[in-house]
Tab-separated table of C-alpha atoms and ligand atoms in Angstrom:
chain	number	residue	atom	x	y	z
A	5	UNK	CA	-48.933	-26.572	-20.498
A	6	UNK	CA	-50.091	-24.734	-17.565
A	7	UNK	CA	-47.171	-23.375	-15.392
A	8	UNK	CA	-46.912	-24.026	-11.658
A	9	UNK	CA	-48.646	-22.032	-8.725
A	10	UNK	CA	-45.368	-20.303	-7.726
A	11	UNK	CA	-44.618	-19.596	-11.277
A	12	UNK	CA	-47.738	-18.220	-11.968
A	13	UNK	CA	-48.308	-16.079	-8.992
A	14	UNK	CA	-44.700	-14.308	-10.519
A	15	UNK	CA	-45.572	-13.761	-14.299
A	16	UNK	CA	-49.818	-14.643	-15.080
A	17	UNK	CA	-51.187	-12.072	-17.562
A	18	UNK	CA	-48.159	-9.912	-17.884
A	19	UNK	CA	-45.349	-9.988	-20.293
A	20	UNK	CA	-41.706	-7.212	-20.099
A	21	UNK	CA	-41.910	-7.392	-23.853
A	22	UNK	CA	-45.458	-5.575	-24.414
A	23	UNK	CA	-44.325	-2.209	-22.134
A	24	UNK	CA	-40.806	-1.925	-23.066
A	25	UNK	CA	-39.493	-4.282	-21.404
A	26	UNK	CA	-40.285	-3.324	-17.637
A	27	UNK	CA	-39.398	-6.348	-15.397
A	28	UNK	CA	-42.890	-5.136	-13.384
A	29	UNK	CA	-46.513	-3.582	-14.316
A	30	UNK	CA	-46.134	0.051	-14.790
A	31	UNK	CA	-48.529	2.046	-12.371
A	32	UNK	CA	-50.789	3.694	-14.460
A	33	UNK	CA	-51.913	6.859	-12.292
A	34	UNK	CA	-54.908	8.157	-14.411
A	35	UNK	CA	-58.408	8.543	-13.697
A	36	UNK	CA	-60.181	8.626	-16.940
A	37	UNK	CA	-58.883	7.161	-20.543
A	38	UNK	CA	-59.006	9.057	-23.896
A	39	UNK	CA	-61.333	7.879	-26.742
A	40	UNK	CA	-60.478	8.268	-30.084
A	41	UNK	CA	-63.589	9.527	-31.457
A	42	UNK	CA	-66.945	10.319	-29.649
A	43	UNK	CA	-68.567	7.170	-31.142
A	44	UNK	CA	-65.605	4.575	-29.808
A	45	UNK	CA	-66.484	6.004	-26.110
A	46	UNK	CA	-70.247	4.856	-26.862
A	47	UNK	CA	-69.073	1.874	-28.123
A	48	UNK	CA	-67.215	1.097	-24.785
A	49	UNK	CA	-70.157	1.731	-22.734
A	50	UNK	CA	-72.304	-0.387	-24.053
A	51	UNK	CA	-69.737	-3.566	-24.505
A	52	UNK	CA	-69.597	-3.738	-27.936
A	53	UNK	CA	-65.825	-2.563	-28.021
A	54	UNK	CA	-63.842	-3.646	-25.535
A	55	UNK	CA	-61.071	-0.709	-23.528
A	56	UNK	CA	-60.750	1.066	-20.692
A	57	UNK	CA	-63.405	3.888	-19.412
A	58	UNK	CA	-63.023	5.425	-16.593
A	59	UNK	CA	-60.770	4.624	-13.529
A	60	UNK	CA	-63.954	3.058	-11.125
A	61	UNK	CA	-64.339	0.529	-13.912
A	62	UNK	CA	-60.737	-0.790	-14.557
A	63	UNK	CA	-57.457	-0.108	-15.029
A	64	UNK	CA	-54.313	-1.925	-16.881
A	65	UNK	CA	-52.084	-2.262	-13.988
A	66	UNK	CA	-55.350	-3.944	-11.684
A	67	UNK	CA	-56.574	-5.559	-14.802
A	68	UNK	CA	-52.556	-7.465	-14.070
A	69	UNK	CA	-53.618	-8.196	-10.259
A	70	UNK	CA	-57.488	-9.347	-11.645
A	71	UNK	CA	-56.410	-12.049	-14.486
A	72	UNK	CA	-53.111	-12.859	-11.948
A	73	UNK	CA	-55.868	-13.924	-8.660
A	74	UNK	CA	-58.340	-15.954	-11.026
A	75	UNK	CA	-55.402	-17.632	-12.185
A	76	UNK	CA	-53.685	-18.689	-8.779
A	77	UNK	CA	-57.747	-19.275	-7.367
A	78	UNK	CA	-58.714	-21.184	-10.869
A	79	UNK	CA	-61.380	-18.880	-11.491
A	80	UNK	CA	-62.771	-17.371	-15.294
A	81	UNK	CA	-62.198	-13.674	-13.854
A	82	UNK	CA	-61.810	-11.749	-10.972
A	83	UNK	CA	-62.335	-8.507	-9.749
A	84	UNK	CA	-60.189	-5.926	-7.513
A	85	UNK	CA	-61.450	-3.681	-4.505
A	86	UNK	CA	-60.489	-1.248	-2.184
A	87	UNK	CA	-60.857	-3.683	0.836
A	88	UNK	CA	-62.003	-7.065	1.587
A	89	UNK	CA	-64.875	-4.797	3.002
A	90	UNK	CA	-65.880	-3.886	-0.549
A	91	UNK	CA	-65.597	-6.832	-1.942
A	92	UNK	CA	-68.021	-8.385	0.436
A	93	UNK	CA	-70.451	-5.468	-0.366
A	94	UNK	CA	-69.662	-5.349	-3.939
A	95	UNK	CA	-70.728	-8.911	-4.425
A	96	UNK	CA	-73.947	-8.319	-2.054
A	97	UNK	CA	-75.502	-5.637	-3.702
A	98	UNK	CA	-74.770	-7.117	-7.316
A	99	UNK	CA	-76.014	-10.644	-6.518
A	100	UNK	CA	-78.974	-9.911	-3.668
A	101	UNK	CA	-82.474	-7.726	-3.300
A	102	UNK	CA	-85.142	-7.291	-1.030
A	103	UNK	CA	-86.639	-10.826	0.020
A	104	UNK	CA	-83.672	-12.571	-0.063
A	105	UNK	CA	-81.922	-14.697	2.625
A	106	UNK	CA	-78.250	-15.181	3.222
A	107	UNK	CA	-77.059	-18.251	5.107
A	108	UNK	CA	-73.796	-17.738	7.046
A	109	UNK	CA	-71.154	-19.436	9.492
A	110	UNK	CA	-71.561	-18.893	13.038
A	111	UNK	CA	-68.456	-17.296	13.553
A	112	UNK	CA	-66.890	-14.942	10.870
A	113	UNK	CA	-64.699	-11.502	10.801
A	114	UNK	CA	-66.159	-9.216	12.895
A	115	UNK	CA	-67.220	-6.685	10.658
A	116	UNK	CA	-68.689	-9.021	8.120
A	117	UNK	CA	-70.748	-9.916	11.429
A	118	UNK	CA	-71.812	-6.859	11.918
A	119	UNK	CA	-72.883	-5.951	7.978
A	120	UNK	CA	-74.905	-9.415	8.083
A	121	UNK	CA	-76.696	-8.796	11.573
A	122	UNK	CA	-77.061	-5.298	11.960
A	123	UNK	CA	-77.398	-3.768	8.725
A	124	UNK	CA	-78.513	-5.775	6.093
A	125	UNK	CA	-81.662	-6.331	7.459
A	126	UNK	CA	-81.961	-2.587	7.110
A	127	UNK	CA	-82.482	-2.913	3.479
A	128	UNK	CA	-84.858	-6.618	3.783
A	129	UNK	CA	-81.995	-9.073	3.144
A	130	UNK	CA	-82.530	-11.532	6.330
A	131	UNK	CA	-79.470	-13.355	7.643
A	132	UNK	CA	-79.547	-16.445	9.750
A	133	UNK	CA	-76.191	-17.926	11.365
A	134	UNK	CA	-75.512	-21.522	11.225
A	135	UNK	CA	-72.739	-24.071	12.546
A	136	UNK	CA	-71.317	-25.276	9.065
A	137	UNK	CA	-69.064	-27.494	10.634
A	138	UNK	CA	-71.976	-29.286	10.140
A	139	UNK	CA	-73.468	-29.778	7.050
A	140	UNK	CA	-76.509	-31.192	7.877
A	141	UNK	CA	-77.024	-28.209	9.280
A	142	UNK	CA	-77.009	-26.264	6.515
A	143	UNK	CA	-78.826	-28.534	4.698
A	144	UNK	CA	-81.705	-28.055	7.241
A	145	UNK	CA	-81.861	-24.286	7.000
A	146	UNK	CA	-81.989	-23.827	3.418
A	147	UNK	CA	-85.161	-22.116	2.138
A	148	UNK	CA	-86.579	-21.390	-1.030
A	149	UNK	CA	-85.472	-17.231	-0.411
A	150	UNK	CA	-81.592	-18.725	0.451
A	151	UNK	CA	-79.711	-16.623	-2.841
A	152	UNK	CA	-76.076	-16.722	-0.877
A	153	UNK	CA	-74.302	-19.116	1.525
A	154	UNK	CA	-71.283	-17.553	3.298
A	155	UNK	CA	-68.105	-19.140	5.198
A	156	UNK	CA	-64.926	-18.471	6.101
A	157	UNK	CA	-62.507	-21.475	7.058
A	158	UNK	CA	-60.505	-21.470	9.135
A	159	UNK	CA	-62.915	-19.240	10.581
A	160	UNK	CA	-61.845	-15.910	11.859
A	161	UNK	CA	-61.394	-15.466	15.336
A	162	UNK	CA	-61.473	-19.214	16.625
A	163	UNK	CA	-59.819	-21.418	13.894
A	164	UNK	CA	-63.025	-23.727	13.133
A	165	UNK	CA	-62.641	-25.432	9.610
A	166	UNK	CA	-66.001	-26.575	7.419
A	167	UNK	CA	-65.951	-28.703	4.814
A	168	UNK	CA	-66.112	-26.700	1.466
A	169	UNK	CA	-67.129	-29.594	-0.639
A	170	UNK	CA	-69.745	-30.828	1.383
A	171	UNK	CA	-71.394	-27.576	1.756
A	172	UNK	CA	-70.659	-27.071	-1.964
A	173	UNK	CA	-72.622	-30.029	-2.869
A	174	UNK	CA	-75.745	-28.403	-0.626
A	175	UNK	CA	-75.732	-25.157	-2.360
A	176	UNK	CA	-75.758	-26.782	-6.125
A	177	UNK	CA	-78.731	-28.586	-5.216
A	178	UNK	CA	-80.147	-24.924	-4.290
A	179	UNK	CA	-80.071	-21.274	-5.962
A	180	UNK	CA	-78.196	-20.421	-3.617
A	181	UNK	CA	-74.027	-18.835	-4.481
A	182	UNK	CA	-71.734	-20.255	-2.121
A	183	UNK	CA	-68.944	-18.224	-1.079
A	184	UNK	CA	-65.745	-18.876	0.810
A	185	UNK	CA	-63.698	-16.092	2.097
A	186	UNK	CA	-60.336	-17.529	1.350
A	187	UNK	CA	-58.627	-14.709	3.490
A	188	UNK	CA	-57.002	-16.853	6.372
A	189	UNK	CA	-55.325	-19.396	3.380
A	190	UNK	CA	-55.125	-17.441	0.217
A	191	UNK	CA	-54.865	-19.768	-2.964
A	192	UNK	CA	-51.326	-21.369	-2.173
A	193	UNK	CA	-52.868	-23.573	0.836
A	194	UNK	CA	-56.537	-23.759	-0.082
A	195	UNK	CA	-58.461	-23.246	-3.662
A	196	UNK	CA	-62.677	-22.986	-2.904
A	197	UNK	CA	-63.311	-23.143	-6.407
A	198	UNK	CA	-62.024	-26.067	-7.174
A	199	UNK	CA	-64.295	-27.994	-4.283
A	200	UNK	CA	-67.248	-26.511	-5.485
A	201	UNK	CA	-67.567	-23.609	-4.700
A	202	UNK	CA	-69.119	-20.764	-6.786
A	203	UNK	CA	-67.654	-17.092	-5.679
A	204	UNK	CA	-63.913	-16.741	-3.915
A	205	UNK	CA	-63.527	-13.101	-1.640
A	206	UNK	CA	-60.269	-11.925	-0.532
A	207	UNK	CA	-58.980	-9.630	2.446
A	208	UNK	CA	-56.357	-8.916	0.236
A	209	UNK	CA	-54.616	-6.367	2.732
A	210	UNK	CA	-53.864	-9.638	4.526
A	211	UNK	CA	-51.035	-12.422	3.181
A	212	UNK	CA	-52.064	-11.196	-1.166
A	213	UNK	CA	-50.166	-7.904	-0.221
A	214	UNK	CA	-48.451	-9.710	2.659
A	215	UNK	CA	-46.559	-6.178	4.217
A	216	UNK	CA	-49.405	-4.327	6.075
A	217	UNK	CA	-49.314	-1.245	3.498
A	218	UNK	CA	-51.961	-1.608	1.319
A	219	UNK	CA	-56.113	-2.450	1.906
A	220	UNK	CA	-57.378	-4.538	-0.947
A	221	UNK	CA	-60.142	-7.071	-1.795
A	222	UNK	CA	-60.837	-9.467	-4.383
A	223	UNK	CA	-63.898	-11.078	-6.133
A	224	UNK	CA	-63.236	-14.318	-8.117
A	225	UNK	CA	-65.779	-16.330	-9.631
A	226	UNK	CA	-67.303	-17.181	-13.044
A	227	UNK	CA	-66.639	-14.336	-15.507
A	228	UNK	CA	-70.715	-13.895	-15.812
A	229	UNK	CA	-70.648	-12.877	-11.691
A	230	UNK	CA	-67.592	-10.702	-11.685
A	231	UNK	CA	-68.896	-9.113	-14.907
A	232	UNK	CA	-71.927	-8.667	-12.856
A	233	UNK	CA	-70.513	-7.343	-9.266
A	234	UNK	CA	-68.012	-4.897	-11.483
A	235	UNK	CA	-70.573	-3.208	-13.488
A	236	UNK	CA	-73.615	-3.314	-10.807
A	237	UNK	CA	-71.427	-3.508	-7.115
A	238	UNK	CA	-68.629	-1.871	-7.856
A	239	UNK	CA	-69.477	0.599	-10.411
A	240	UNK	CA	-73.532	1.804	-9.566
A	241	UNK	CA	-73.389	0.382	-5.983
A	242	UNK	CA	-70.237	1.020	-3.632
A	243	UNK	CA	-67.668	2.811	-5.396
A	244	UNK	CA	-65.118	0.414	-3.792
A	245	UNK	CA	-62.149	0.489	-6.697
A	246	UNK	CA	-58.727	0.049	-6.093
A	247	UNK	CA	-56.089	2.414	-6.457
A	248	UNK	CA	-53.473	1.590	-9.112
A	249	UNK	CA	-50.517	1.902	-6.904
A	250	UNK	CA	-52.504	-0.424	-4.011
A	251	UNK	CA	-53.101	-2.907	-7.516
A	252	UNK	CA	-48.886	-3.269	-7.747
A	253	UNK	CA	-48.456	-3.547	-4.234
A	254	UNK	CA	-50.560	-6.762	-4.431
A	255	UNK	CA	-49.100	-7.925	-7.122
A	256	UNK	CA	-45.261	-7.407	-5.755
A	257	UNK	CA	-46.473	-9.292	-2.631
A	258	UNK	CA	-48.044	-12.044	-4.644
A	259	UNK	CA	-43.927	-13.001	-6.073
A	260	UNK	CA	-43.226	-14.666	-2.558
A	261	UNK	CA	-46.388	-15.298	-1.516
A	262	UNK	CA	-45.567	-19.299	-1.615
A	263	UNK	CA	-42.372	-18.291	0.648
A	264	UNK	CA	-43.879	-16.332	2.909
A	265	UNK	CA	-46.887	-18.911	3.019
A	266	UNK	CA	-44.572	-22.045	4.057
A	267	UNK	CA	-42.422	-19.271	6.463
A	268	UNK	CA	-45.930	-18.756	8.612
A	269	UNK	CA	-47.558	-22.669	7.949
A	270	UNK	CA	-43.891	-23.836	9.706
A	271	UNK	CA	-43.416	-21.396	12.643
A	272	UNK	CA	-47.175	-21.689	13.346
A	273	UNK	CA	-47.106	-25.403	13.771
A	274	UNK	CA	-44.019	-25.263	15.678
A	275	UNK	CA	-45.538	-22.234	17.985
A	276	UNK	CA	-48.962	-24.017	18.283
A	277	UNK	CA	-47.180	-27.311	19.677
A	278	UNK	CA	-45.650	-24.881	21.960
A	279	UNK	CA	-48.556	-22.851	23.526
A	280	UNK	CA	-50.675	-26.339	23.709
A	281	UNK	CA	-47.781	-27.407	26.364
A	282	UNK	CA	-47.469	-24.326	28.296
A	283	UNK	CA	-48.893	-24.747	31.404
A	284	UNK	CA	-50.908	-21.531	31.291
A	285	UNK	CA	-52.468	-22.435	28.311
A	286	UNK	CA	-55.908	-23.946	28.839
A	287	UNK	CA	-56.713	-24.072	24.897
A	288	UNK	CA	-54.701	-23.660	21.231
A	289	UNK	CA	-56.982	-23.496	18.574
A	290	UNK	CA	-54.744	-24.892	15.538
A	291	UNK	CA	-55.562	-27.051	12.410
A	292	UNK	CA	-52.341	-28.260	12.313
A	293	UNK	CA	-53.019	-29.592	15.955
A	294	UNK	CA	-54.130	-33.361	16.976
A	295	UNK	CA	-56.473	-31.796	19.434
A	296	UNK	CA	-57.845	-29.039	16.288
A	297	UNK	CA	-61.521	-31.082	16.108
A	298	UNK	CA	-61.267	-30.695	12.186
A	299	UNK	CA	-57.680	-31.384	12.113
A	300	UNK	CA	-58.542	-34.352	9.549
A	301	UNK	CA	-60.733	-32.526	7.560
A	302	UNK	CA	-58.354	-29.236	7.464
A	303	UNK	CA	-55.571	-31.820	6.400
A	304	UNK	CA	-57.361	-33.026	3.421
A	305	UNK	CA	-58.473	-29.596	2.139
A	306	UNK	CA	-55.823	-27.077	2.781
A	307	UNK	CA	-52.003	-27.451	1.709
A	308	UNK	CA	-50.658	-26.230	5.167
A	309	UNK	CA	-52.460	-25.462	8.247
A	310	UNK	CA	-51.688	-21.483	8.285
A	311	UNK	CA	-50.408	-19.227	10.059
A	312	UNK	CA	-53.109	-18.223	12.128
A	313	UNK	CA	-53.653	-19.588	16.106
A	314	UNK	CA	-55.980	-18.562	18.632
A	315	UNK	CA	-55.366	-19.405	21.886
A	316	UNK	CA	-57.521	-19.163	25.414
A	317	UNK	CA	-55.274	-18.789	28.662
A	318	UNK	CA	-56.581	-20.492	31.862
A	319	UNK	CA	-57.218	-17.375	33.819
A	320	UNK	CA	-59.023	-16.306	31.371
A	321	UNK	CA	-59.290	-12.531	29.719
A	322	UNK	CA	-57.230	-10.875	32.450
A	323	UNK	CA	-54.192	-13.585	31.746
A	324	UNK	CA	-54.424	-12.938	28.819
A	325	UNK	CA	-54.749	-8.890	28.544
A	326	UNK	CA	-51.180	-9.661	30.628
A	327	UNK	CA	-49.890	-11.761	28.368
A	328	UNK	CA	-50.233	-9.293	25.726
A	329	UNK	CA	-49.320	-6.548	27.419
A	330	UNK	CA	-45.687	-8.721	28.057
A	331	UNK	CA	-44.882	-9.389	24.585
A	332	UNK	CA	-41.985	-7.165	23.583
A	333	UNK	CA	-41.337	-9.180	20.000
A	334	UNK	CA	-44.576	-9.694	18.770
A	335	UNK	CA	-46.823	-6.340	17.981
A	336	UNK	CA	-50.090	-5.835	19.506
A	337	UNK	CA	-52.236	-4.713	16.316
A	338	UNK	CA	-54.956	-5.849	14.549
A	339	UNK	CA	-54.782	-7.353	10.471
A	340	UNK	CA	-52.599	-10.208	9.808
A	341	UNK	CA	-50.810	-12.200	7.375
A	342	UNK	CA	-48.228	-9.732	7.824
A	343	UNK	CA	-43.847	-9.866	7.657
A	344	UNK	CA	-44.609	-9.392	11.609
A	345	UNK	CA	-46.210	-11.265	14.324
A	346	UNK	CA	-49.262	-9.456	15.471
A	347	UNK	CA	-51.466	-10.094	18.593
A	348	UNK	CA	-54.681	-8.633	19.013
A	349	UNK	CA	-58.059	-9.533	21.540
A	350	UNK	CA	-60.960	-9.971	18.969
A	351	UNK	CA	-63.861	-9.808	22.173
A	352	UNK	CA	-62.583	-5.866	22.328
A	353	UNK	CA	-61.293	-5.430	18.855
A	354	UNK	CA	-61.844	-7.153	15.198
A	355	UNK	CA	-64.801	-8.696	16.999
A	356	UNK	CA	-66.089	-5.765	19.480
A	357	UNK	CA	-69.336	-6.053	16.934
A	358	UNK	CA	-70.064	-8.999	18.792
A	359	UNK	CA	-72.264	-8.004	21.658
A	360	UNK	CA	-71.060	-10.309	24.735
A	361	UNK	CA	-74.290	-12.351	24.248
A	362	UNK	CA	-73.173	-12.970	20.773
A	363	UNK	CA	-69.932	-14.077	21.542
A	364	UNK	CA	-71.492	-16.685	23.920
A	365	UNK	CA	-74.397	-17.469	21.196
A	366	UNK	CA	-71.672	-17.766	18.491
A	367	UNK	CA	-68.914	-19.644	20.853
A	368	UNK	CA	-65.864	-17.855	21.325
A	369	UNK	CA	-65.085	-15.991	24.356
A	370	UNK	CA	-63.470	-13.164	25.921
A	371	UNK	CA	-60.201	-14.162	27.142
A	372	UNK	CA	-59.541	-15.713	23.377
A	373	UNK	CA	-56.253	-14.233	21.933
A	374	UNK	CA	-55.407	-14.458	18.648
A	375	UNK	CA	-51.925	-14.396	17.032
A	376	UNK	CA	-50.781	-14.183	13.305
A	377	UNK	CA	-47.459	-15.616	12.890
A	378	UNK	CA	-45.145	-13.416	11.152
A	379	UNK	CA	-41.922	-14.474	9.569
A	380	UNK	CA	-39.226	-13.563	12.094
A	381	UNK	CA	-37.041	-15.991	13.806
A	382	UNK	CA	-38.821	-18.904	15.568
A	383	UNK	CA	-36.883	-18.501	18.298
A	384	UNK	CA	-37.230	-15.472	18.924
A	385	UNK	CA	-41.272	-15.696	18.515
A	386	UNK	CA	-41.155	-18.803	21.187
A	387	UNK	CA	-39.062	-17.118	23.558
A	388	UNK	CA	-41.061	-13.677	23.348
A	389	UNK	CA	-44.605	-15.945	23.841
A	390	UNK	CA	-42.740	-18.045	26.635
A	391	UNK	CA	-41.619	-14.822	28.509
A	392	UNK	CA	-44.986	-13.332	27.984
A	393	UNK	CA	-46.754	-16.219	29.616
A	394	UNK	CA	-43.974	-16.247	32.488
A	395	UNK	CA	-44.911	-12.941	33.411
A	396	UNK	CA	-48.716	-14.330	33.626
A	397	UNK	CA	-47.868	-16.708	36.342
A	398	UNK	CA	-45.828	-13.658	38.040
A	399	UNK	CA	-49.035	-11.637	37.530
A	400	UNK	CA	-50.996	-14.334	38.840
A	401	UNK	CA	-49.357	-15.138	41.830
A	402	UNK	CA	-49.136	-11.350	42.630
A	403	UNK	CA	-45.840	-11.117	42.496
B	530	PLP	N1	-62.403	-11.235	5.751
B	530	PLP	C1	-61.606	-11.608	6.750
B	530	PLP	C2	-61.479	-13.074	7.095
B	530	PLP	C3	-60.885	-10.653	7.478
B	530	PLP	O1	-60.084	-11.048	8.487
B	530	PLP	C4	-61.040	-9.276	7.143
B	530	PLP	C5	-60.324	-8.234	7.892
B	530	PLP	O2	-59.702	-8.465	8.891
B	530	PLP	C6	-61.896	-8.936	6.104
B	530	PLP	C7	-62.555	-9.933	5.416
B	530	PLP	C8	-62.111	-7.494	5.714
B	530	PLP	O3	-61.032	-7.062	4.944
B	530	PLP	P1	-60.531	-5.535	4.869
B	530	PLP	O4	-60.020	-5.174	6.229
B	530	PLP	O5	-59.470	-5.591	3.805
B	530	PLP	O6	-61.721	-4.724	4.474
């Protein structure tokens, strides 16, 4: 019988009884691991014993976080980082050489932007950007050098949803790995794998750990690729390993991540119906929204809608530098999928590595806003956004 998601987010791949009966992991702060005799650490290295090695390689309390992910994703393995940062490089290095093409969404975080068009060419991996909202589209670009196809949906800054089984069925006709970054819905609202797609990455700094105090990333996938991006990516390539301590963090914020999830999917809606009807609103950019242009598709693939909005004010990026500069609730920061509402300005901050004719190329612009939806009070988040855009009309009309 296989439990539930909620249930298995809470106990997958870790049982009281083995460690003396410790309700949680213990934190195992060590670097390196004794070997019993010189021949059992040769024996380790070259896989024909399996244990721990060294601290860069694995580690039981991350090992915990690794087999709990690929179980809430419905992956074979899966494979902890320092960042979402290092995952994303981890898997590059491991799965990509010199020659090789990678296919990606138009709009995407902006530092995974700026790693695909600035400095992977550096090393003779060519990128070229794509709308997948259409999948014809993608099917049109493919080449015979196309080794990875990379999305993001909802996309990150400007909320645009693909459809992962579509583009799923492109890539398996291909050599091409498809991966989704599943940051923006983690497992509870949206599972990748399970549409077709071949390699899951994690921001797992974002709603995994769920309390902005921890950076983590995740790899899940088939146990041949994340035996492959730990041994080549992780250990030869970037260095990216998680710390224990980061490893338990996850895996405490993992126990409500179905809470929290529903917490930010409900507010969100309720906000996004909200900000579409404020008269200084000129855009929301919402799945959950009639107006969202995939708000069909987004229904039939993820759970929820999220709790992530973007929204463009009508007078544009100085409105909205006022609007932000009003809000006394919310927290102007960047990250999300935190306990509290944060605002941030991607054209001058996660996205800054867009170069304005970027932005325009790639279609979002400056005076987009983008909010994560924490889990205080609705009220109290409506009336803070409410007052905030008050005091753009004030600001507006000079007062
Ligand atoms: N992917 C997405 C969608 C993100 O929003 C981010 C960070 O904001 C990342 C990846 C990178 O993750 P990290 O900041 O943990 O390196």
């Amino acid at each position: 019988m296989t439990n539930g998601f909620a249930t298995r987010a809470i106990h997958h791949g870790y049982s009281p009884l083995d460690y003396h009966g410790a309700l949680n992991p213990p934190v195992f702060l060590t670097s390196t691991y004794a070997f019993e005799r010189t021949a059992t650490g040769g024996e380790r290295f070259s896989g024909e014993t399996p244990g721990y090695i060294y601290g860069r390689i694995g580690n039981p309390t991350v090992s915990v976080l690794e087999q709990r992910l690929a179980a809430l994703e419905g992956g074979e393995a899966a494979l902890a980082t320092a960042s979402g940062m290092g995952a994303l490089t981890a898997l590059i290095w491991s799965m990509l050489s010199q020659g090789d093409q990678i296919l990606a969404d138009k709009t995407l975080y902006g530092c995974t932007f700026a790693l695909l068009q600035h400095q992977l060419p550096r090393f003779g991996i060519s990128v070229r950007f794509v709308d997948m909202t259409d999948p014809t589209a993608l099917a049109a670009a493919m080449t015979p050098a196309t080794r990875m196809v990379l999305t993001e949906t909802p996309s990150n800054p400007n909320m645009r949803v693909v459809d992962i089984a579509a583009l799923a069925d492109i890539c398996s006709r291909s050599a091409a790995t498809f991966v989704v970054d599943n940051t923006y819905c983690s497992p509870y609202l949206q599972r990748p794998l399970a549409l077709g797609a071949d390699v899951v990455i994690h921001s797992a700094t974002k709603y995994l750990g769920g309390h902005g105090d921890l950076l983590a990333g995740m790899v899940v996938g088939s146990k041949a690729v994340v035996d492959r991006v730990r041994t080549v990516g992780l250990k030869e390539m970037n260095g990216a390993c998680i710390s224990a301590l980061d490893a338990f963090l996850v895996l405490r914020g993992l126990k409500t991540l179905t809470l929290r999830m529903d917490r930010h999917c409900e507010t969100a809606m309720c906000l996004a119906h909200d900000l579409e009807a404020a008269p200084q609103v000129a855009r929301v950019f919402y799945p959950g929204l009639d107006s969202h242009p995939q708000h069909a598709l987004a229904g039939r693939q993820m759970k929820a809608y999220g709790g992530m909005i973007a929204l463009e004010l009508k007078g544009g990026l100085a409105a909205g530098v006022a609007f932000m500069d009003a809000l006394e609730v919310v927290t102007r920061a960047v990250s999300l999928g935190d306990a509290e509402t944060l605002v941030q300005h991607p054209a001058s901050m996660t996205h800054a590595t867009y170069s304005p004719a970027e932005r325009a190329h790639h279609g979002f612009t400056d005076g987009l806003v983008r909010l994560s939806v924490g889990l205080e009070d609705y009220v109290d988040l409506r009336d803070d956004l409410m007052n905030g855009l008050a005091m753009v009309s004030r600001y507006e009309q000079g007062a």
